[in-house]
Amino acid sequence: MTIGNVPLDPPFLLAPMAGMTDTAFRRLVKRHGGCGLVVTEMVSSEGLVRGIDRTLEYAEYTEEERPVSIQIFGGDPDKMAAAAGIVEAMGADIVDVNMGCPVPKIAKHNAGCSLMREPSHAAAIVRAMSRAVRIPVTVKMRAGWDERDINAPVMARLMEDAGAAAVAVHGRTAAQSYSGVSDWRLIETVAGGVGIPVFGSGDCVTARQVVERTADTPVAGVLVGRGALRNPWIFRQAAALAGGTAEPAVTDADRGRFLLDYIDMLLREGMDERRGFRHVAPGMPQQRRPRHAAGRERWVVNKLRALGSWYTKGVHGGSALRTAINSAASVDELRAVIRRFFLAPEPAPPREAPAH
Ligand SMILES: Cc1cc2nc3c(=O)[nH]c(=O)nc-3n(C[C@H](O)[C@H](O)[C@H](O)COP(=O)(O)O)c2cc1C
């Protein structure tokens, strides 16, 4: 399956998640296999056009993440087209438009899910972007604004007409935010009504769910969000299931190693990569994440707390682990907590007393 000329193999995608799907996390997911496309955190079109450091950092990616989609948000067609041009110049494979974010800070600027209330304006944005770049332009939307206005099927057709190469639908309304459940029936209806691939999003937390959502339906693929924060191996497991083999097991040691690797990668992020390896916006300044040791360490501790709140769900003893991660004040403490929880050798079973 492809989006434009970008092959997705398999059609299981890491969903965009602000604060979570940074380049280090995306690389680790790719290394564990089974993920056909990664999407960045949402990136402000305004920030890209103005060359704001922090924004540029969100858009960075590395070669091993390919194919990679950079998601941008904004409400101004000209700026969105210019931002798409920057994304293309960075070498990204796909540029995605956020039409799903319900957060008022974003929605009030005529961006995110509020675009679903203005379908013709949303189409103007996608049209301007499609004219500006040669890479595929895709749209990620919700079911609609609220239950009185479920318009994803209509929106998808408009986006297709405006030049979108694919759409993804999170089957909740903006009003629902994350309550209730994602409406996969609606997602299938959307997929049945357009000629471009439609991807579904919402509530896939097991590999089996990921595979079943695409079996015998017009839905082209699945975006996994929170399920991947809990279990970054979900893609590899789904790919195995789809290929008719058993889900590979994930050991405690694997889970511990993942967090330790994530810490190491965050500590090094942007510090030691060779020129040309990292894709940054051309001609833009590159001062970003804290470079001094104390600031960097605080940043890493906060990143681990954010991931820990998801990663510990469904793990035996997870709430104690979450508390321990949240109380760790340094990287060394974090590493010790992780090693103790996941990697400490099992105590040897008590020896039976010798018979006399
Ligand atoms: C912490 C978090 C951040 C998110 N950030 C974004 C985002 O930046 N852009 C976007 O389109 N969706 C974002 N989403 C929505 C997800 O991409 C996804 O559609 C939603 O979580 C439902 O899928 P899931 O049940 O697999 O998590 C975010 C979700 C979460 C939980």
XYZ file of C-alpha atoms and ligand atoms in Angstrom:
387
model
C 0.000 0.000 0.000
C 1.227 3.516 -0.735
C 0.448 7.140 0.038
C 1.198 8.876 -3.248
C 4.423 7.123 -4.194
C 5.497 6.453 -0.597
C 5.295 2.733 0.230
C 3.998 1.761 3.671
C 5.009 -1.706 4.678
C 3.120 -2.690 6.730
C 0.245 -0.156 6.942
C 0.648 0.185 10.722
C 1.603 3.750 11.610
C 2.882 5.512 14.698
C 0.281 8.253 15.320
C 1.421 11.824 15.901
C 1.513 12.621 19.614
C 2.620 16.007 20.910
C 5.252 15.668 23.612
C 5.678 11.945 22.951
C 6.626 11.004 19.389
C 9.953 12.824 19.350
C 12.740 11.655 17.052
C 14.329 9.406 19.719
C 11.058 7.624 20.440
C 10.327 7.249 16.728
C 13.767 5.756 16.086
C 13.332 3.240 18.865
C 9.914 2.227 17.518
C 11.391 1.769 14.044
C 14.263 -0.310 15.421
C 11.814 -2.672 17.037
C 10.160 -3.308 13.686
C 6.739 -3.541 12.075
C 6.024 0.197 11.783
C 5.372 1.394 8.224
C 5.368 5.156 8.873
C 6.143 7.483 11.737
C 4.520 10.885 12.172
C 6.182 13.699 14.111
C 4.621 15.680 16.903
C 2.485 18.496 15.502
C 4.608 21.423 14.349
C 3.409 25.033 14.125
C 3.327 26.355 10.555
C 3.814 29.837 11.955
C 6.916 28.715 13.870
C 8.333 26.935 10.817
C 7.850 29.956 8.585
C 9.421 32.250 11.194
C 12.254 29.804 11.888
C 11.599 29.522 15.623
C 14.156 27.188 17.220
C 11.801 25.154 19.335
C 9.482 24.551 16.375
C 12.310 23.433 14.140
C 13.351 20.920 16.768
C 9.933 19.253 16.624
C 10.295 18.791 12.866
C 13.722 17.141 12.939
C 14.061 13.547 11.984
C 16.805 11.117 11.084
C 17.324 8.873 8.087
C 16.497 5.657 9.904
C 12.960 6.888 10.585
C 11.961 6.839 6.914
C 9.376 7.014 5.630
C 8.542 9.981 7.826
C 5.578 12.321 7.824
C 5.831 15.770 9.409
C 2.529 17.015 10.798
C 1.913 20.761 10.722
C -0.899 22.866 12.125
C -2.204 26.315 11.279
C -5.147 28.132 9.770
C -3.633 30.365 7.109
C -3.457 28.778 3.625
C -0.410 30.807 2.513
C 1.552 30.055 5.676
C 0.560 26.391 5.559
C 1.743 26.234 1.939
C 5.032 27.921 2.875
C 5.456 25.569 5.840
C 4.773 22.585 3.563
C 7.556 23.887 1.317
C 9.948 23.950 4.300
C 8.921 20.417 5.236
C 9.565 19.288 1.666
C 12.953 21.037 1.638
C 13.820 19.145 4.821
C 13.414 15.976 2.798
C 10.326 14.601 4.565
C 8.338 11.982 2.668
C 4.875 13.329 3.555
C 3.389 16.506 5.025
C 0.308 15.984 7.201
C -2.244 18.607 8.300
C -3.620 18.517 11.818
C -7.423 18.884 11.719
C -7.983 16.922 14.903
C -6.468 18.821 17.796
C -9.275 19.932 20.179
C -7.022 21.967 22.500
C -8.478 25.519 22.664
C -5.024 27.127 22.294
C -4.798 25.543 18.817
C -8.480 25.451 17.861
C -9.036 29.140 18.578
C -6.436 30.037 15.941
C -8.603 28.519 13.267
C -6.404 25.430 13.284
C -6.635 21.844 14.486
C -10.172 20.492 14.757
C -11.813 23.890 14.339
C -11.036 23.477 10.622
C -13.716 20.797 10.574
C -16.236 23.567 11.269
C -15.063 25.417 8.189
C -14.790 22.778 5.494
C -14.250 25.149 2.583
C -11.462 26.972 4.431
C -9.909 23.613 5.318
C -10.050 22.654 1.648
C -8.385 25.955 0.697
C -5.493 25.098 3.008
C -5.020 21.641 1.501
C -5.331 23.026 -2.036
C -2.668 25.682 -1.358
C -0.349 23.076 0.136
C -0.880 20.567 -2.665
C 0.004 23.223 -5.219
C 3.110 24.240 -3.293
C 4.764 20.827 -2.894
C 5.311 17.590 -4.768
C 5.344 15.313 -1.719
C 1.952 13.877 -0.684
C -0.238 16.100 1.496
C -2.352 14.151 3.983
C -4.969 15.193 6.537
C -5.639 13.860 10.017
C -9.128 14.681 11.247
C -11.659 13.644 13.852
C -15.199 12.319 13.370
C -16.471 15.896 13.521
C -16.778 18.812 15.895
C -19.502 17.329 18.106
C -22.226 14.706 17.905
C -24.503 17.109 16.010
C -21.860 17.657 13.378
C -20.246 14.353 12.386
C -18.863 15.400 9.026
C -15.743 13.263 8.468
C -17.274 11.549 5.378
C -17.982 14.922 3.726
C -14.675 16.402 4.854
C -12.733 13.460 3.435
C -14.308 13.937 0.010
C -13.536 17.660 0.109
C -9.933 16.949 1.101
C -9.590 14.425 -1.710
C -10.889 17.001 -4.205
C -8.464 19.583 -2.788
C -5.506 17.283 -3.486
C -5.018 15.216 -0.312
C -3.286 11.904 -0.992
C -4.741 10.180 2.093
C -6.721 10.958 5.218
C -6.632 9.573 8.733
C -9.689 9.686 10.979
C -9.717 9.511 14.764
C -13.281 8.351 15.322
C -14.118 10.708 18.191
C -15.482 14.241 17.997
C -13.527 17.240 19.271
C -16.162 17.603 22.006
C -15.416 14.054 23.169
C -11.696 14.761 23.374
C -10.577 11.291 24.618
C -13.804 10.142 26.290
C -16.050 7.452 24.844
C -14.707 5.219 22.096
C -13.455 5.726 18.573
C -16.215 5.014 16.041
C -14.648 2.536 13.604
C -17.962 2.110 11.751
C -17.746 5.757 10.829
C -14.115 5.310 9.786
C -15.208 2.494 7.451
C -17.922 4.744 6.024
C -15.314 7.425 5.340
C -13.063 4.842 3.666
C -15.917 3.601 1.498
C -16.682 7.107 0.245
C -13.327 8.208 -1.205
C -10.769 6.884 -3.655
C -7.710 7.782 -1.550
C -6.470 5.585 1.322
C -8.178 6.163 4.666
C -6.417 5.293 7.917
C -8.212 4.740 11.183
C -7.166 5.876 14.634
C -8.362 5.144 18.104
C -8.250 2.562 20.865
C -5.993 -0.089 19.338
C -3.975 -1.282 22.298
C -3.302 -4.881 21.295
C -1.621 -6.235 18.189
C -4.724 -8.277 17.419
C -6.896 -5.138 17.384
C -4.462 -3.464 15.000
C -4.660 -6.378 12.569
C -8.425 -6.830 12.863
C -9.150 -3.183 12.122
C -7.810 -3.583 8.608
C -9.037 -7.113 7.874
C -12.055 -7.275 5.538
C -12.672 -3.534 5.627
C -11.988 -0.673 3.231
C -9.733 0.887 5.897
C -6.189 1.045 4.472
C -4.261 1.010 7.733
C -4.145 1.860 11.410
C -2.499 4.630 13.385
C -1.483 3.506 16.841
C -1.098 6.188 19.475
C -1.403 5.427 23.163
C -1.058 1.698 22.520
C 2.474 2.336 21.252
C 3.350 4.405 24.329
C 2.342 1.436 26.460
C 3.882 -1.150 24.186
C 6.300 0.078 21.504
C 6.528 -3.544 20.240
C 2.868 -3.476 19.172
C 3.872 -2.900 15.518
C 6.247 -5.837 15.406
C 3.637 -8.011 17.085
C 0.916 -6.881 14.655
C 3.185 -7.486 11.654
C 3.897 -11.003 12.928
C 0.195 -11.714 13.422
C -0.644 -10.308 9.990
C 2.036 -12.571 8.523
C 0.522 -15.602 10.216
C 3.160 -16.081 12.918
C 2.877 -15.790 16.701
C 3.312 -12.457 18.458
C 6.924 -12.181 19.622
C 7.132 -12.039 23.412
C 8.460 -8.944 25.144
C 10.465 -9.592 28.287
C 10.938 -7.359 31.303
C 14.544 -6.933 30.221
C 13.345 -5.666 26.788
C 11.068 -3.173 28.486
C 13.812 -1.944 30.783
C 16.344 -1.712 27.958
C 13.899 0.395 25.910
C 13.699 3.046 28.646
C 17.464 3.029 29.227
C 18.067 3.437 25.479
C 15.515 6.250 25.350
C 17.321 8.067 28.162
C 20.692 7.682 26.422
C 19.298 8.921 23.125
C 17.602 11.943 24.707
C 20.828 12.852 26.527
C 22.708 12.820 23.219
C 19.903 14.296 21.101
C 21.228 16.978 18.798
C 24.668 16.911 20.490
C 26.735 14.386 18.600
C 25.060 13.488 15.327
C 27.263 13.918 12.303
C 26.315 16.664 9.866
C 24.033 15.415 7.144
C 22.606 12.601 9.230
C 20.007 14.772 10.876
C 17.451 16.531 8.713
C 16.963 20.116 9.767
C 15.261 23.019 8.069
C 17.711 24.513 5.567
C 19.162 27.887 6.419
C 17.502 27.953 9.825
C 19.211 28.420 13.198
C 19.798 25.247 15.161
C 19.873 26.203 18.823
C 17.355 24.002 20.589
C 17.189 21.565 23.467
C 19.104 22.534 26.579
C 22.791 21.938 25.873
C 24.157 22.543 29.350
C 24.171 19.412 31.492
C 21.708 20.493 34.221
C 19.063 21.776 31.795
C 19.429 18.717 29.608
C 19.067 16.385 32.586
C 15.911 18.143 33.789
C 14.476 17.887 30.295
C 15.234 14.149 30.124
C 13.709 13.552 33.577
C 10.522 15.323 32.446
C 10.406 13.369 29.177
C 10.675 10.094 31.110
C 7.888 11.143 33.449
C 5.673 11.833 30.438
C 6.405 8.468 28.816
C 6.271 6.698 32.180
C 2.657 7.723 32.712
C 1.722 5.570 29.682
C 4.470 2.944 29.676
C 3.619 1.742 33.173
C -0.063 1.073 32.351
C -0.953 -2.611 32.272
C 2.431 -3.564 33.767
C 2.374 -5.651 36.932
C 3.424 -3.252 39.707
C 3.092 -0.371 37.228
C 1.677 2.192 39.622
C 4.627 1.771 42.023
C 6.971 2.121 39.050
C 5.156 5.271 37.920
C 5.523 6.788 41.381
C 9.220 5.866 41.475
C 9.839 7.397 38.028
C 8.002 10.550 39.074
C 10.084 10.853 42.238
C 13.444 10.332 40.523
C 15.170 13.710 40.378
C 18.176 12.794 38.236
C 19.065 10.576 35.301
C 21.118 8.320 37.581
C 18.128 7.837 39.881
C 15.918 7.106 36.881
C 18.331 4.508 35.581
C 18.499 2.867 39.005
C 14.682 2.744 39.253
C 14.417 1.167 35.808
C 17.177 -1.359 36.448
C 15.661 -2.358 39.776
C 12.193 -2.820 38.309
C 12.929 -4.497 34.986
C 16.458 -5.824 35.075
C 17.189 -6.937 38.634
C 17.907 -10.661 38.613
C 15.183 -12.793 40.161
C 16.164 -13.809 43.686
C 17.281 -17.433 43.701
C 14.560 -19.819 44.981
C 15.128 -20.903 48.582
C 17.139 -24.084 48.800
C 15.382 -27.064 50.217
C 16.861 -28.187 53.524
C 18.909 -31.336 52.996
C 17.175 -34.460 54.238
C 18.833 -36.107 57.249
C -0.427 12.633 24.330
C -1.120 12.713 22.997
C -0.736 13.678 22.079
C -1.364 13.762 20.829
N -0.926 14.682 19.916
C -1.449 14.680 18.665
C -0.913 15.520 17.658
O 0.058 16.263 17.880
N -1.501 15.499 16.430
C -2.563 14.680 16.147
O -3.057 14.681 15.012
N -3.080 13.863 17.076
C -2.531 13.828 18.308
N -3.016 12.949 19.232
C -4.099 12.023 18.857
C -3.501 10.674 18.401
O -2.745 10.814 17.224
C -4.616 9.628 18.164
O -5.412 10.002 17.076
C -5.503 9.430 19.395
O -4.722 9.338 20.572
C -6.372 8.169 19.278
O -5.591 7.041 19.043
P -5.097 6.024 20.213
O -6.323 5.527 20.920
O -4.361 4.948 19.430
O -4.221 6.797 21.133
C -2.427 12.871 20.502
C -2.830 11.927 21.453
C -2.183 11.824 22.667
C -2.643 10.771 23.649
